[in-house]
Amino acid sequence: LSRANQYLAGRRAETGAEDFAVFLPQTDAVQAQAFATNLENRLLACGAAEGEAFTIRAGIAVYPVAGRTVAELVRAAAGECIA
């Protein structure tokens, strides 16, 4: 997994038309939540400045609790958005 961590560091992956995933290796749930909140605030501020209105939903999945593969982690985070 350390090779996967090196590959995924700072990367994002589009998972749908308007969906994307951000991988944060060496990050716990508290740090991931802080990152998600910061990102949400920045995106909403950009949207407001452009006169856009939209909704943001974020799900967090922490390795290895929520999954052991990238696919499992993405599914877990997406499932958290629905719950």
PDB file of N, CA, C and O in Angstrom:
ATOM      1  N   LEU A   1       0.823  -1.206   0.000  1.00  0.00           N
ATOM      2  CA  LEU A   1       0.000   0.000   0.000  1.00  0.00           C
ATOM      3  C   LEU A   1       0.856   1.254   0.000  1.00  0.00           C
ATOM      4  O   LEU A   1       0.412   2.286  -0.448  1.00  0.00           O
ATOM      5  N   SER A   2       2.103   1.193   0.464  1.00  0.00           N
ATOM      6  CA  SER A   2       2.915   2.403   0.466  1.00  0.00           C
ATOM      7  C   SER A   2       3.136   2.907  -0.955  1.00  0.00           C
ATOM      8  O   SER A   2       3.179   4.105  -1.193  1.00  0.00           O
ATOM      9  N   ARG A   3       3.262   1.996  -1.939  1.00  0.00           N
ATOM     10  CA  ARG A   3       3.371   2.447  -3.328  1.00  0.00           C
ATOM     11  C   ARG A   3       2.080   3.120  -3.768  1.00  0.00           C
ATOM     12  O   ARG A   3       2.103   4.130  -4.459  1.00  0.00           O
ATOM     13  N   ALA A   4       0.957   2.569  -3.336  1.00  0.00           N
ATOM     14  CA  ALA A   4      -0.332   3.189  -3.666  1.00  0.00           C
ATOM     15  C   ALA A   4      -0.429   4.560  -3.023  1.00  0.00           C
ATOM     16  O   ALA A   4      -0.911   5.508  -3.633  1.00  0.00           O
ATOM     17  N   ASN A   5       0.041   4.698  -1.786  1.00  0.00           N
ATOM     18  CA  ASN A   5       0.030   5.999  -1.111  1.00  0.00           C
ATOM     19  C   ASN A   5       0.852   7.011  -1.883  1.00  0.00           C
ATOM     20  O   ASN A   5       0.442   8.161  -2.039  1.00  0.00           O
ATOM     21  N   GLN A   6       2.008   6.611  -2.369  1.00  0.00           N
ATOM     22  CA  GLN A   6       2.852   7.535  -3.139  1.00  0.00           C
ATOM     23  C   GLN A   6       2.139   7.955  -4.412  1.00  0.00           C
ATOM     24  O   GLN A   6       2.167   9.114  -4.806  1.00  0.00           O
ATOM     25  N   TYR A   7       1.483   7.003  -5.072  1.00  0.00           N
ATOM     26  CA  TYR A   7       0.770   7.308  -6.302  1.00  0.00           C
ATOM     27  C   TYR A   7      -0.426   8.219  -6.056  1.00  0.00           C
ATOM     28  O   TYR A   7      -0.685   9.141  -6.811  1.00  0.00           O
ATOM     29  N   LEU A   8      -1.155   7.964  -4.980  1.00  0.00           N
ATOM     30  CA  LEU A   8      -2.400   8.687  -4.725  1.00  0.00           C
ATOM     31  C   LEU A   8      -2.202  10.028  -4.039  1.00  0.00           C
ATOM     32  O   LEU A   8      -3.110  10.841  -4.005  1.00  0.00           O
ATOM     33  N   ALA A   9      -1.033  10.285  -3.496  1.00  0.00           N
ATOM     34  CA  ALA A   9      -0.794  11.509  -2.731  1.00  0.00           C
ATOM     35  C   ALA A   9      -1.185  12.733  -3.549  1.00  0.00           C
ATOM     36  O   ALA A   9      -0.669  12.971  -4.625  1.00  0.00           O
ATOM     37  N   GLY A  10      -2.130  13.500  -3.008  1.00  0.00           N
ATOM     38  CA  GLY A  10      -2.537  14.741  -3.653  1.00  0.00           C
ATOM     39  C   GLY A  10      -3.315  14.554  -4.933  1.00  0.00           C
ATOM     40  O   GLY A  10      -3.506  15.503  -5.681  1.00  0.00           O
ATOM     41  N   ARG A  11      -3.781  13.368  -5.216  1.00  0.00           N
ATOM     42  CA  ARG A  11      -4.501  13.128  -6.465  1.00  0.00           C
ATOM     43  C   ARG A  11      -5.999  13.142  -6.233  1.00  0.00           C
ATOM     44  O   ARG A  11      -6.468  12.952  -5.135  1.00  0.00           O
ATOM     45  N   ARG A  12      -6.704  13.331  -7.302  1.00  0.00           N
ATOM     46  CA  ARG A  12      -8.149  13.218  -7.253  1.00  0.00           C
ATOM     47  C   ARG A  12      -8.570  12.333  -8.420  1.00  0.00           C
ATOM     48  O   ARG A  12      -7.841  12.172  -9.381  1.00  0.00           O
ATOM     49  N   ALA A  13      -9.740  11.774  -8.317  1.00  0.00           N
ATOM     50  CA  ALA A  13     -10.267  10.921  -9.375  1.00  0.00           C
ATOM     51  C   ALA A  13     -11.724  11.280  -9.595  1.00  0.00           C
ATOM     52  O   ALA A  13     -12.479  11.410  -8.645  1.00  0.00           O
ATOM     53  N   GLU A  14     -12.074  11.479 -10.849  1.00  0.00           N
ATOM     54  CA  GLU A  14     -13.479  11.732 -11.153  1.00  0.00           C
ATOM     55  C   GLU A  14     -14.222  10.417 -11.058  1.00  0.00           C
ATOM     56  O   GLU A  14     -13.784   9.410 -11.589  1.00  0.00           O
ATOM     57  N   THR A  15     -15.338  10.415 -10.351  1.00  0.00           N
ATOM     58  CA  THR A  15     -16.114   9.197 -10.179  1.00  0.00           C
ATOM     59  C   THR A  15     -17.483   9.298 -10.844  1.00  0.00           C
ATOM     60  O   THR A  15     -18.253   8.365 -10.792  1.00  0.00           O
ATOM     61  N   GLY A  16     -17.767  10.396 -11.465  1.00  0.00           N
ATOM     62  CA  GLY A  16     -19.046  10.599 -12.144  1.00  0.00           C
ATOM     63  C   GLY A  16     -19.053  11.965 -12.795  1.00  0.00           C
ATOM     64  O   GLY A  16     -18.059  12.682 -12.771  1.00  0.00           O
ATOM     65  N   ALA A  17     -20.186  12.342 -13.371  1.00  0.00           N
ATOM     66  CA  ALA A  17     -20.290  13.601 -14.098  1.00  0.00           C
ATOM     67  C   ALA A  17     -19.865  14.796 -13.254  1.00  0.00           C
ATOM     68  O   ALA A  17     -19.157  15.669 -13.724  1.00  0.00           O
ATOM     69  N   GLU A  18     -20.292  14.823 -12.003  1.00  0.00           N
ATOM     70  CA  GLU A  18     -19.966  15.949 -11.135  1.00  0.00           C
ATOM     71  C   GLU A  18     -19.330  15.481  -9.831  1.00  0.00           C
ATOM     72  O   GLU A  18     -19.220  16.244  -8.888  1.00  0.00           O
ATOM     73  N   ASP A  19     -18.926  14.229  -9.791  1.00  0.00           N
ATOM     74  CA  ASP A  19     -18.362  13.655  -8.578  1.00  0.00           C
ATOM     75  C   ASP A  19     -16.850  13.510  -8.707  1.00  0.00           C
ATOM     76  O   ASP A  19     -16.341  13.307  -9.801  1.00  0.00           O
ATOM     77  N   PHE A  20     -16.166  13.619  -7.597  1.00  0.00           N
ATOM     78  CA  PHE A  20     -14.741  13.352  -7.607  1.00  0.00           C
ATOM     79  C   PHE A  20     -14.307  12.872  -6.233  1.00  0.00           C
ATOM     80  O   PHE A  20     -15.002  13.048  -5.246  1.00  0.00           O
ATOM     81  N   ALA A  21     -13.175  12.213  -6.205  1.00  0.00           N
ATOM     82  CA  ALA A  21     -12.606  11.710  -4.953  1.00  0.00           C
ATOM     83  C   ALA A  21     -11.249  12.355  -4.743  1.00  0.00           C
ATOM     84  O   ALA A  21     -10.519  12.603  -5.703  1.00  0.00           O
ATOM     85  N   VAL A  22     -10.926  12.646  -3.514  1.00  0.00           N
ATOM     86  CA  VAL A  22      -9.617  13.177  -3.154  1.00  0.00           C
ATOM     87  C   VAL A  22      -8.989  12.165  -2.203  1.00  0.00           C
ATOM     88  O   VAL A  22      -9.599  11.773  -1.220  1.00  0.00           O
ATOM     89  N   PHE A  23      -7.774  11.729  -2.518  1.00  0.00           N
ATOM     90  CA  PHE A  23      -7.072  10.755  -1.687  1.00  0.00           C
ATOM     91  C   PHE A  23      -6.050  11.481  -0.828  1.00  0.00           C
ATOM     92  O   PHE A  23      -5.235  12.241  -1.329  1.00  0.00           O
ATOM     93  N   LEU A  24      -6.115  11.259   0.477  1.00  0.00           N
ATOM     94  CA  LEU A  24      -5.245  11.942   1.432  1.00  0.00           C
ATOM     95  C   LEU A  24      -4.484  10.909   2.263  1.00  0.00           C
ATOM     96  O   LEU A  24      -4.844  10.625   3.402  1.00  0.00           O
ATOM     97  N   PRO A  25      -3.419  10.327   1.697  1.00  0.00           N
ATOM     98  CA  PRO A  25      -2.641   9.346   2.459  1.00  0.00           C
ATOM     99  C   PRO A  25      -2.093   9.952   3.752  1.00  0.00           C
ATOM    100  O   PRO A  25      -1.860  11.161   3.835  1.00  0.00           O
ATOM    101  N   GLN A  26      -1.940   9.095   4.750  1.00  0.00           N
ATOM    102  CA  GLN A  26      -1.410   9.506   6.051  1.00  0.00           C
ATOM    103  C   GLN A  26      -2.310  10.540   6.729  1.00  0.00           C
ATOM    104  O   GLN A  26      -1.831  11.425   7.434  1.00  0.00           O
ATOM    105  N   THR A  27      -3.619  10.421   6.513  1.00  0.00           N
ATOM    106  CA  THR A  27      -4.590  11.364   7.066  1.00  0.00           C
ATOM    107  C   THR A  27      -5.641  10.580   7.843  1.00  0.00           C
ATOM    108  O   THR A  27      -6.195   9.611   7.329  1.00  0.00           O
ATOM    109  N   ASP A  28      -5.924  11.003   9.066  1.00  0.00           N
ATOM    110  CA  ASP A  28      -6.962  10.322   9.841  1.00  0.00           C
ATOM    111  C   ASP A  28      -8.320  10.974   9.572  1.00  0.00           C
ATOM    112  O   ASP A  28      -8.431  11.949   8.828  1.00  0.00           O
ATOM    113  N   ALA A  29      -9.371  10.430  10.197  1.00  0.00           N
ATOM    114  CA  ALA A  29     -10.733  10.912   9.946  1.00  0.00           C
ATOM    115  C   ALA A  29     -10.912  12.373  10.352  1.00  0.00           C
ATOM    116  O   ALA A  29     -11.594  13.135   9.662  1.00  0.00           O
ATOM    117  N   VAL A  30     -10.311  12.783  11.446  1.00  0.00           N
ATOM    118  CA  VAL A  30     -10.443  14.173  11.906  1.00  0.00           C
ATOM    119  C   VAL A  30      -9.788  15.121  10.898  1.00  0.00           C
ATOM    120  O   VAL A  30     -10.367  16.153  10.530  1.00  0.00           O
ATOM    121  N   GLN A  31      -8.606  14.773  10.430  1.00  0.00           N
ATOM    122  CA  GLN A  31      -7.915  15.608   9.445  1.00  0.00           C
ATOM    123  C   GLN A  31      -8.687  15.627   8.120  1.00  0.00           C
ATOM    124  O   GLN A  31      -8.785  16.675   7.470  1.00  0.00           O
ATOM    125  N   ALA A  32      -9.230  14.482   7.725  1.00  0.00           N
ATOM    126  CA  ALA A  32     -10.003  14.413   6.484  1.00  0.00           C
ATOM    127  C   ALA A  32     -11.263  15.268   6.572  1.00  0.00           C
ATOM    128  O   ALA A  32     -11.629  15.952   5.611  1.00  0.00           O
ATOM    129  N   GLN A  33     -11.913  15.247   7.732  1.00  0.00           N
ATOM    130  CA  GLN A  33     -13.117  16.081   7.919  1.00  0.00           C
ATOM    131  C   GLN A  33     -12.751  17.559   7.842  1.00  0.00           C
ATOM    132  O   GLN A  33     -13.473  18.352   7.233  1.00  0.00           O
ATOM    133  N   ALA A  34     -11.634  17.954   8.437  1.00  0.00           N
ATOM    134  CA  ALA A  34     -11.188  19.353   8.375  1.00  0.00           C
ATOM    135  C   ALA A  34     -10.901  19.749   6.929  1.00  0.00           C
ATOM    136  O   ALA A  34     -11.280  20.838   6.485  1.00  0.00           O
ATOM    137  N   PHE A  35     -10.246  18.849   6.175  1.00  0.00           N
ATOM    138  CA  PHE A  35      -9.972  19.113   4.764  1.00  0.00           C
ATOM    139  C   PHE A  35     -11.276  19.287   3.993  1.00  0.00           C
ATOM    140  O   PHE A  35     -11.427  20.226   3.209  1.00  0.00           O
ATOM    141  N   ALA A  36     -12.233  18.370   4.212  1.00  0.00           N
ATOM    142  CA  ALA A  36     -13.517  18.425   3.502  1.00  0.00           C
ATOM    143  C   ALA A  36     -14.277  19.707   3.820  1.00  0.00           C
ATOM    144  O   ALA A  36     -14.855  20.341   2.928  1.00  0.00           O
ATOM    145  N   THR A  37     -14.274  20.112   5.071  1.00  0.00           N
ATOM    146  CA  THR A  37     -14.957  21.345   5.476  1.00  0.00           C
ATOM    147  C   THR A  37     -14.310  22.553   4.820  1.00  0.00           C
ATOM    148  O   THR A  37     -15.008  23.443   4.297  1.00  0.00           O
ATOM    149  N   ASN A  38     -12.988  22.602   4.816  1.00  0.00           N
ATOM    150  CA  ASN A  38     -12.253  23.700   4.182  1.00  0.00           C
ATOM    151  C   ASN A  38     -12.562  23.745   2.689  1.00  0.00           C
ATOM    152  O   ASN A  38     -12.838  24.811   2.128  1.00  0.00           O
ATOM    153  N   LEU A  39     -12.528  22.584   2.030  1.00  0.00           N
ATOM    154  CA  LEU A  39     -12.818  22.516   0.601  1.00  0.00           C
ATOM    155  C   LEU A  39     -14.242  22.971   0.320  1.00  0.00           C
ATOM    156  O   LEU A  39     -14.487  23.761  -0.604  1.00  0.00           O
ATOM    157  N   GLU A  40     -15.184  22.512   1.121  1.00  0.00           N
ATOM    158  CA  GLU A  40     -16.580  22.912   0.953  1.00  0.00           C
ATOM    159  C   GLU A  40     -16.731  24.426   1.076  1.00  0.00           C
ATOM    160  O   GLU A  40     -17.379  25.069   0.241  1.00  0.00           O
ATOM    161  N   ASN A  41     -16.134  25.018   2.100  1.00  0.00           N
ATOM    162  CA  ASN A  41     -16.220  26.467   2.297  1.00  0.00           C
ATOM    163  C   ASN A  41     -15.620  27.230   1.127  1.00  0.00           C
ATOM    164  O   ASN A  41     -16.189  28.237   0.675  1.00  0.00           O
ATOM    165  N   ARG A  42     -14.495  26.759   0.620  1.00  0.00           N
ATOM    166  CA  ARG A  42     -13.845  27.439  -0.505  1.00  0.00           C
ATOM    167  C   ARG A  42     -14.672  27.320  -1.781  1.00  0.00           C
ATOM    168  O   ARG A  42     -14.802  28.286  -2.544  1.00  0.00           O
ATOM    169  N   LEU A  43     -15.233  26.126  -2.038  1.00  0.00           N
ATOM    170  CA  LEU A  43     -16.061  25.949  -3.229  1.00  0.00           C
ATOM    171  C   LEU A  43     -17.331  26.786  -3.159  1.00  0.00           C
ATOM    172  O   LEU A  43     -17.736  27.404  -4.151  1.00  0.00           O
ATOM    173  N   LEU A  44     -17.960  26.814  -1.995  1.00  0.00           N
ATOM    174  CA  LEU A  44     -19.173  27.627  -1.838  1.00  0.00           C
ATOM    175  C   LEU A  44     -18.866  29.109  -2.013  1.00  0.00           C
ATOM    176  O   LEU A  44     -19.656  29.843  -2.615  1.00  0.00           O
ATOM    177  N   ALA A  45     -17.728  29.565  -1.511  1.00  0.00           N
ATOM    178  CA  ALA A  45     -17.336  30.966  -1.671  1.00  0.00           C
ATOM    179  C   ALA A  45     -17.100  31.292  -3.143  1.00  0.00           C
ATOM    180  O   ALA A  45     -17.528  32.350  -3.630  1.00  0.00           O
ATOM    181  N   CYS A  46     -16.464  30.390  -3.861  1.00  0.00           N
ATOM    182  CA  CYS A  46     -16.238  30.606  -5.299  1.00  0.00           C
ATOM    183  C   CYS A  46     -17.563  30.652  -6.045  1.00  0.00           C
ATOM    184  O   CYS A  46     -17.755  31.500  -6.918  1.00  0.00           O
ATOM    185  N   GLY A  47     -18.460  29.743  -5.697  1.00  0.00           N
ATOM    186  CA  GLY A  47     -19.775  29.720  -6.342  1.00  0.00           C
ATOM    187  C   GLY A  47     -20.552  30.981  -6.074  1.00  0.00           C
ATOM    188  O   GLY A  47     -21.178  31.545  -6.968  1.00  0.00           O
ATOM    189  N   ALA A  48     -20.517  31.463  -4.835  1.00  0.00           N
ATOM    190  CA  ALA A  48     -21.229  32.687  -4.475  1.00  0.00           C
ATOM    191  C   ALA A  48     -20.670  33.871  -5.247  1.00  0.00           C
ATOM    192  O   ALA A  48     -21.426  34.736  -5.712  1.00  0.00           O
ATOM    193  N   ALA A  49     -19.361  33.927  -5.392  1.00  0.00           N
ATOM    194  CA  ALA A  49     -18.725  35.022  -6.124  1.00  0.00           C
ATOM    195  C   ALA A  49     -19.143  35.021  -7.594  1.00  0.00           C
ATOM    196  O   ALA A  49     -19.216  36.068  -8.230  1.00  0.00           O
ATOM    197  N   GLU A  50     -19.449  33.843  -8.125  1.00  0.00           N
ATOM    198  CA  GLU A  50     -19.862  33.717  -9.520  1.00  0.00           C
ATOM    199  C   GLU A  50     -21.379  33.746  -9.679  1.00  0.00           C
ATOM    200  O   GLU A  50     -21.891  33.590 -10.780  1.00  0.00           O
ATOM    201  N   GLY A  51     -22.109  33.889  -8.563  1.00  0.00           N
ATOM    202  CA  GLY A  51     -23.560  33.891  -8.622  1.00  0.00           C
ATOM    203  C   GLY A  51     -24.157  32.508  -8.809  1.00  0.00           C
ATOM    204  O   GLY A  51     -25.296  32.364  -9.244  1.00  0.00           O
ATOM    205  N   GLU A  52     -23.389  31.472  -8.501  1.00  0.00           N
ATOM    206  CA  GLU A  52     -23.835  30.083  -8.648  1.00  0.00           C
ATOM    207  C   GLU A  52     -24.335  29.556  -7.311  1.00  0.00           C
ATOM    208  O   GLU A  52     -23.808  29.896  -6.269  1.00  0.00           O
ATOM    209  N   ALA A  53     -25.316  28.703  -7.363  1.00  0.00           N
ATOM    210  CA  ALA A  53     -25.803  28.016  -6.166  1.00  0.00           C
ATOM    211  C   ALA A  53     -25.707  26.517  -6.424  1.00  0.00           C
ATOM    212  O   ALA A  53     -26.107  26.042  -7.484  1.00  0.00           O
ATOM    213  N   PHE A  54     -25.173  25.784  -5.487  1.00  0.00           N
ATOM    214  CA  PHE A  54     -25.063  24.344  -5.634  1.00  0.00           C
ATOM    215  C   PHE A  54     -24.945  23.698  -4.259  1.00  0.00           C
ATOM    216  O   PHE A  54     -24.771  24.372  -3.258  1.00  0.00           O
ATOM    217  N   THR A  55     -25.062  22.386  -4.254  1.00  0.00           N
ATOM    218  CA  THR A  55     -24.986  21.613  -3.021  1.00  0.00           C
ATOM    219  C   THR A  55     -23.729  20.764  -3.038  1.00  0.00           C
ATOM    220  O   THR A  55     -23.361  20.228  -4.084  1.00  0.00           O
ATOM    221  N   ILE A  56     -23.106  20.642  -1.888  1.00  0.00           N
ATOM    222  CA  ILE A  56     -21.918  19.805  -1.757  1.00  0.00           C
ATOM    223  C   ILE A  56     -22.201  18.739  -0.712  1.00  0.00           C
ATOM    224  O   ILE A  56     -22.705  19.041   0.370  1.00  0.00           O
ATOM    225  N   ARG A  57     -21.907  17.492  -1.062  1.00  0.00           N
ATOM    226  CA  ARG A  57     -21.979  16.386  -0.109  1.00  0.00           C
ATOM    227  C   ARG A  57     -20.620  15.717  -0.100  1.00  0.00           C
ATOM    228  O   ARG A  57     -20.045  15.461  -1.153  1.00  0.00           O
ATOM    229  N   ALA A  58     -20.100  15.444   1.060  1.00  0.00           N
ATOM    230  CA  ALA A  58     -18.791  14.810   1.168  1.00  0.00           C
ATOM    231  C   ALA A  58     -18.876  13.569   2.034  1.00  0.00           C
ATOM    232  O   ALA A  58     -19.547  13.563   3.065  1.00  0.00           O
ATOM    233  N   GLY A  59     -18.217  12.525   1.589  1.00  0.00           N
ATOM    234  CA  GLY A  59     -18.121  11.303   2.367  1.00  0.00           C
ATOM    235  C   GLY A  59     -16.657  11.021   2.648  1.00  0.00           C
ATOM    236  O   GLY A  59     -15.794  11.313   1.823  1.00  0.00           O
ATOM    237  N   ILE A  60     -16.381  10.477   3.804  1.00  0.00           N
ATOM    238  CA  ILE A  60     -15.002  10.188   4.197  1.00  0.00           C
ATOM    239  C   ILE A  60     -14.886   8.701   4.491  1.00  0.00           C
ATOM    240  O   ILE A  60     -15.734   8.130   5.187  1.00  0.00           O
ATOM    241  N   ALA A  61     -13.854   8.092   3.963  1.00  0.00           N
ATOM    242  CA  ALA A  61     -13.570   6.677   4.221  1.00  0.00           C
ATOM    243  C   ALA A  61     -12.097   6.571   4.595  1.00  0.00           C
ATOM    244  O   ALA A  61     -11.239   7.069   3.886  1.00  0.00           O
ATOM    245  N   VAL A  62     -11.825   5.935   5.725  1.00  0.00           N
ATOM    246  CA  VAL A  62     -10.453   5.830   6.228  1.00  0.00           C
ATOM    247  C   VAL A  62      -9.957   4.390   6.076  1.00  0.00           C
ATOM    248  O   VAL A  62     -10.635   3.444   6.478  1.00  0.00           O
ATOM    249  N   TYR A  63      -8.794   4.252   5.494  1.00  0.00           N
ATOM    250  CA  TYR A  63      -8.127   2.954   5.340  1.00  0.00           C
ATOM    251  C   TYR A  63      -7.553   2.522   6.675  1.00  0.00           C
ATOM    252  O   TYR A  63      -7.024   3.354   7.388  1.00  0.00           O
ATOM    253  N   PRO A  64      -7.606   1.292   7.056  1.00  0.00           N
ATOM    254  CA  PRO A  64      -8.265   0.135   6.446  1.00  0.00           C
ATOM    255  C   PRO A  64      -9.658  -0.130   7.015  1.00  0.00           C
ATOM    256  O   PRO A  64     -10.279  -1.111   6.663  1.00  0.00           O
ATOM    257  N   VAL A  65     -10.153   0.757   7.868  1.00  0.00           N
ATOM    258  CA  VAL A  65     -11.452   0.540   8.519  1.00  0.00           C
ATOM    259  C   VAL A  65     -12.584   0.439   7.493  1.00  0.00           C
ATOM    260  O   VAL A  65     -13.409  -0.467   7.560  1.00  0.00           O
ATOM    261  N   ALA A  66     -12.618   1.354   6.539  1.00  0.00           N
ATOM    262  CA  ALA A  66     -13.716   1.410   5.571  1.00  0.00           C
ATOM    263  C   ALA A  66     -13.451   0.586   4.317  1.00  0.00           C
ATOM    264  O   ALA A  66     -14.353   0.370   3.524  1.00  0.00           O
ATOM    265  N   GLY A  67     -12.232   0.151   4.130  1.00  0.00           N
ATOM    266  CA  GLY A  67     -11.893  -0.636   2.948  1.00  0.00           C
ATOM    267  C   GLY A  67     -10.394  -0.780   2.799  1.00  0.00           C
ATOM    268  O   GLY A  67      -9.628  -0.028   3.401  1.00  0.00           O
ATOM    269  N   ARG A  68     -10.003  -1.754   1.995  1.00  0.00           N
ATOM    270  CA  ARG A  68      -8.578  -2.015   1.787  1.00  0.00           C
ATOM    271  C   ARG A  68      -8.124  -1.699   0.363  1.00  0.00           C
ATOM    272  O   ARG A  68      -6.946  -1.688   0.082  1.00  0.00           O
ATOM    273  N   THR A  69      -9.061  -1.448  -0.540  1.00  0.00           N
ATOM    274  CA  THR A  69      -8.713  -1.086  -1.913  1.00  0.00           C
ATOM    275  C   THR A  69      -9.287   0.292  -2.217  1.00  0.00           C
ATOM    276  O   THR A  69     -10.195   0.771  -1.524  1.00  0.00           O
ATOM    277  N   VAL A  70      -8.781   0.900  -3.272  1.00  0.00           N
ATOM    278  CA  VAL A  70      -9.299   2.209  -3.674  1.00  0.00           C
ATOM    279  C   VAL A  70     -10.788   2.098  -3.976  1.00  0.00           C
ATOM    280  O   VAL A  70     -11.585   2.931  -3.552  1.00  0.00           O
ATOM    281  N   ALA A  71     -11.193   1.052  -4.677  1.00  0.00           N
ATOM    282  CA  ALA A  71     -12.608   0.881  -5.029  1.00  0.00           C
ATOM    283  C   ALA A  71     -13.474   0.766  -3.773  1.00  0.00           C
ATOM    284  O   ALA A  71     -14.556   1.358  -3.704  1.00  0.00           O
ATOM    285  N   GLU A  72     -13.024  -0.002  -2.786  1.00  0.00           N
ATOM    286  CA  GLU A  72     -13.786  -0.138  -1.548  1.00  0.00           C
ATOM    287  C   GLU A  72     -13.899   1.187  -0.807  1.00  0.00           C
ATOM    288  O   GLU A  72     -14.956   1.534  -0.271  1.00  0.00           O
ATOM    289  N   LEU A  73     -12.812   1.948  -0.777  1.00  0.00           N
ATOM    290  CA  LEU A  73     -12.829   3.234  -0.088  1.00  0.00           C
ATOM    291  C   LEU A  73     -13.754   4.226  -0.783  1.00  0.00           C
ATOM    292  O   LEU A  73     -14.504   4.958  -0.127  1.00  0.00           O
ATOM    293  N   VAL A  74     -13.723   4.248  -2.108  1.00  0.00           N
ATOM    294  CA  VAL A  74     -14.606   5.153  -2.860  1.00  0.00           C
ATOM    295  C   VAL A  74     -16.069   4.765  -2.621  1.00  0.00           C
ATOM    296  O   VAL A  74     -16.911   5.632  -2.383  1.00  0.00           O
ATOM    297  N   ARG A  75     -16.367   3.462  -2.654  1.00  0.00           N
ATOM    298  CA  ARG A  75     -17.750   3.019  -2.381  1.00  0.00           C
ATOM    299  C   ARG A  75     -18.185   3.406  -0.967  1.00  0.00           C
ATOM    300  O   ARG A  75     -19.312   3.848  -0.760  1.00  0.00           O
ATOM    301  N   ALA A  76     -17.297   3.226  -0.007  1.00  0.00           N
ATOM    302  CA  ALA A  76     -17.637   3.562   1.389  1.00  0.00           C
ATOM    303  C   ALA A  76     -17.918   5.053   1.536  1.00  0.00           C
ATOM    304  O   ALA A  76     -18.878   5.459   2.192  1.00  0.00           O
ATOM    305  N   ALA A  77     -17.077   5.877   0.928  1.00  0.00           N
ATOM    306  CA  ALA A  77     -17.277   7.337   1.017  1.00  0.00           C
ATOM    307  C   ALA A  77     -18.564   7.743   0.301  1.00  0.00           C
ATOM    308  O   ALA A  77     -19.327   8.564   0.802  1.00  0.00           O
ATOM    309  N   ALA A  78     -18.829   7.146  -0.849  1.00  0.00           N
ATOM    310  CA  ALA A  78     -20.057   7.463  -1.587  1.00  0.00           C
ATOM    311  C   ALA A  78     -21.277   7.026  -0.795  1.00  0.00           C
ATOM    312  O   ALA A  78     -22.277   7.734  -0.733  1.00  0.00           O
ATOM    313  N   GLY A  79     -21.201   5.894  -0.134  1.00  0.00           N
ATOM    314  CA  GLY A  79     -22.308   5.415   0.683  1.00  0.00           C
ATOM    315  C   GLY A  79     -22.575   6.325   1.857  1.00  0.00           C
ATOM    316  O   GLY A  79     -23.715   6.524   2.271  1.00  0.00           O
ATOM    317  N   GLU A  80     -21.522   6.927   2.389  1.00  0.00           N
ATOM    318  CA  GLU A  80     -21.678   7.871   3.484  1.00  0.00           C
ATOM    319  C   GLU A  80     -22.446   9.114   3.033  1.00  0.00           C
ATOM    320  O   GLU A  80     -23.182   9.709   3.809  1.00  0.00           O
ATOM    321  N   CYS A  81     -22.282   9.499   1.786  1.00  0.00           N
ATOM    322  CA  CYS A  81     -23.001  10.670   1.258  1.00  0.00           C
ATOM    323  C   CYS A  81     -24.497  10.406   1.189  1.00  0.00           C
ATOM    324  O   CYS A  81     -25.291  11.306   1.350  1.00  0.00           O
ATOM    325  N   ILE A  82     -24.867   9.167   0.930  1.00  0.00           N
ATOM    326  CA  ILE A  82     -26.282   8.810   0.771  1.00  0.00           C
ATOM    327  C   ILE A  82     -26.965   8.693   2.128  1.00  0.00           C
ATOM    328  O   ILE A  82     -28.122   9.031   2.278  1.00  0.00           O
ATOM    329  N   ALA A  83     -26.211   8.239   3.126  1.00  0.00           N
ATOM    330  CA  ALA A  83     -26.796   7.971   4.437  1.00  0.00           C
ATOM    331  C   ALA A  83     -27.336   9.212   5.102  1.00  0.00           C
ATOM    332  O   ALA A  83     -27.033  10.303   4.824  1.00  0.00           O
TER     333      ALA A  83
END
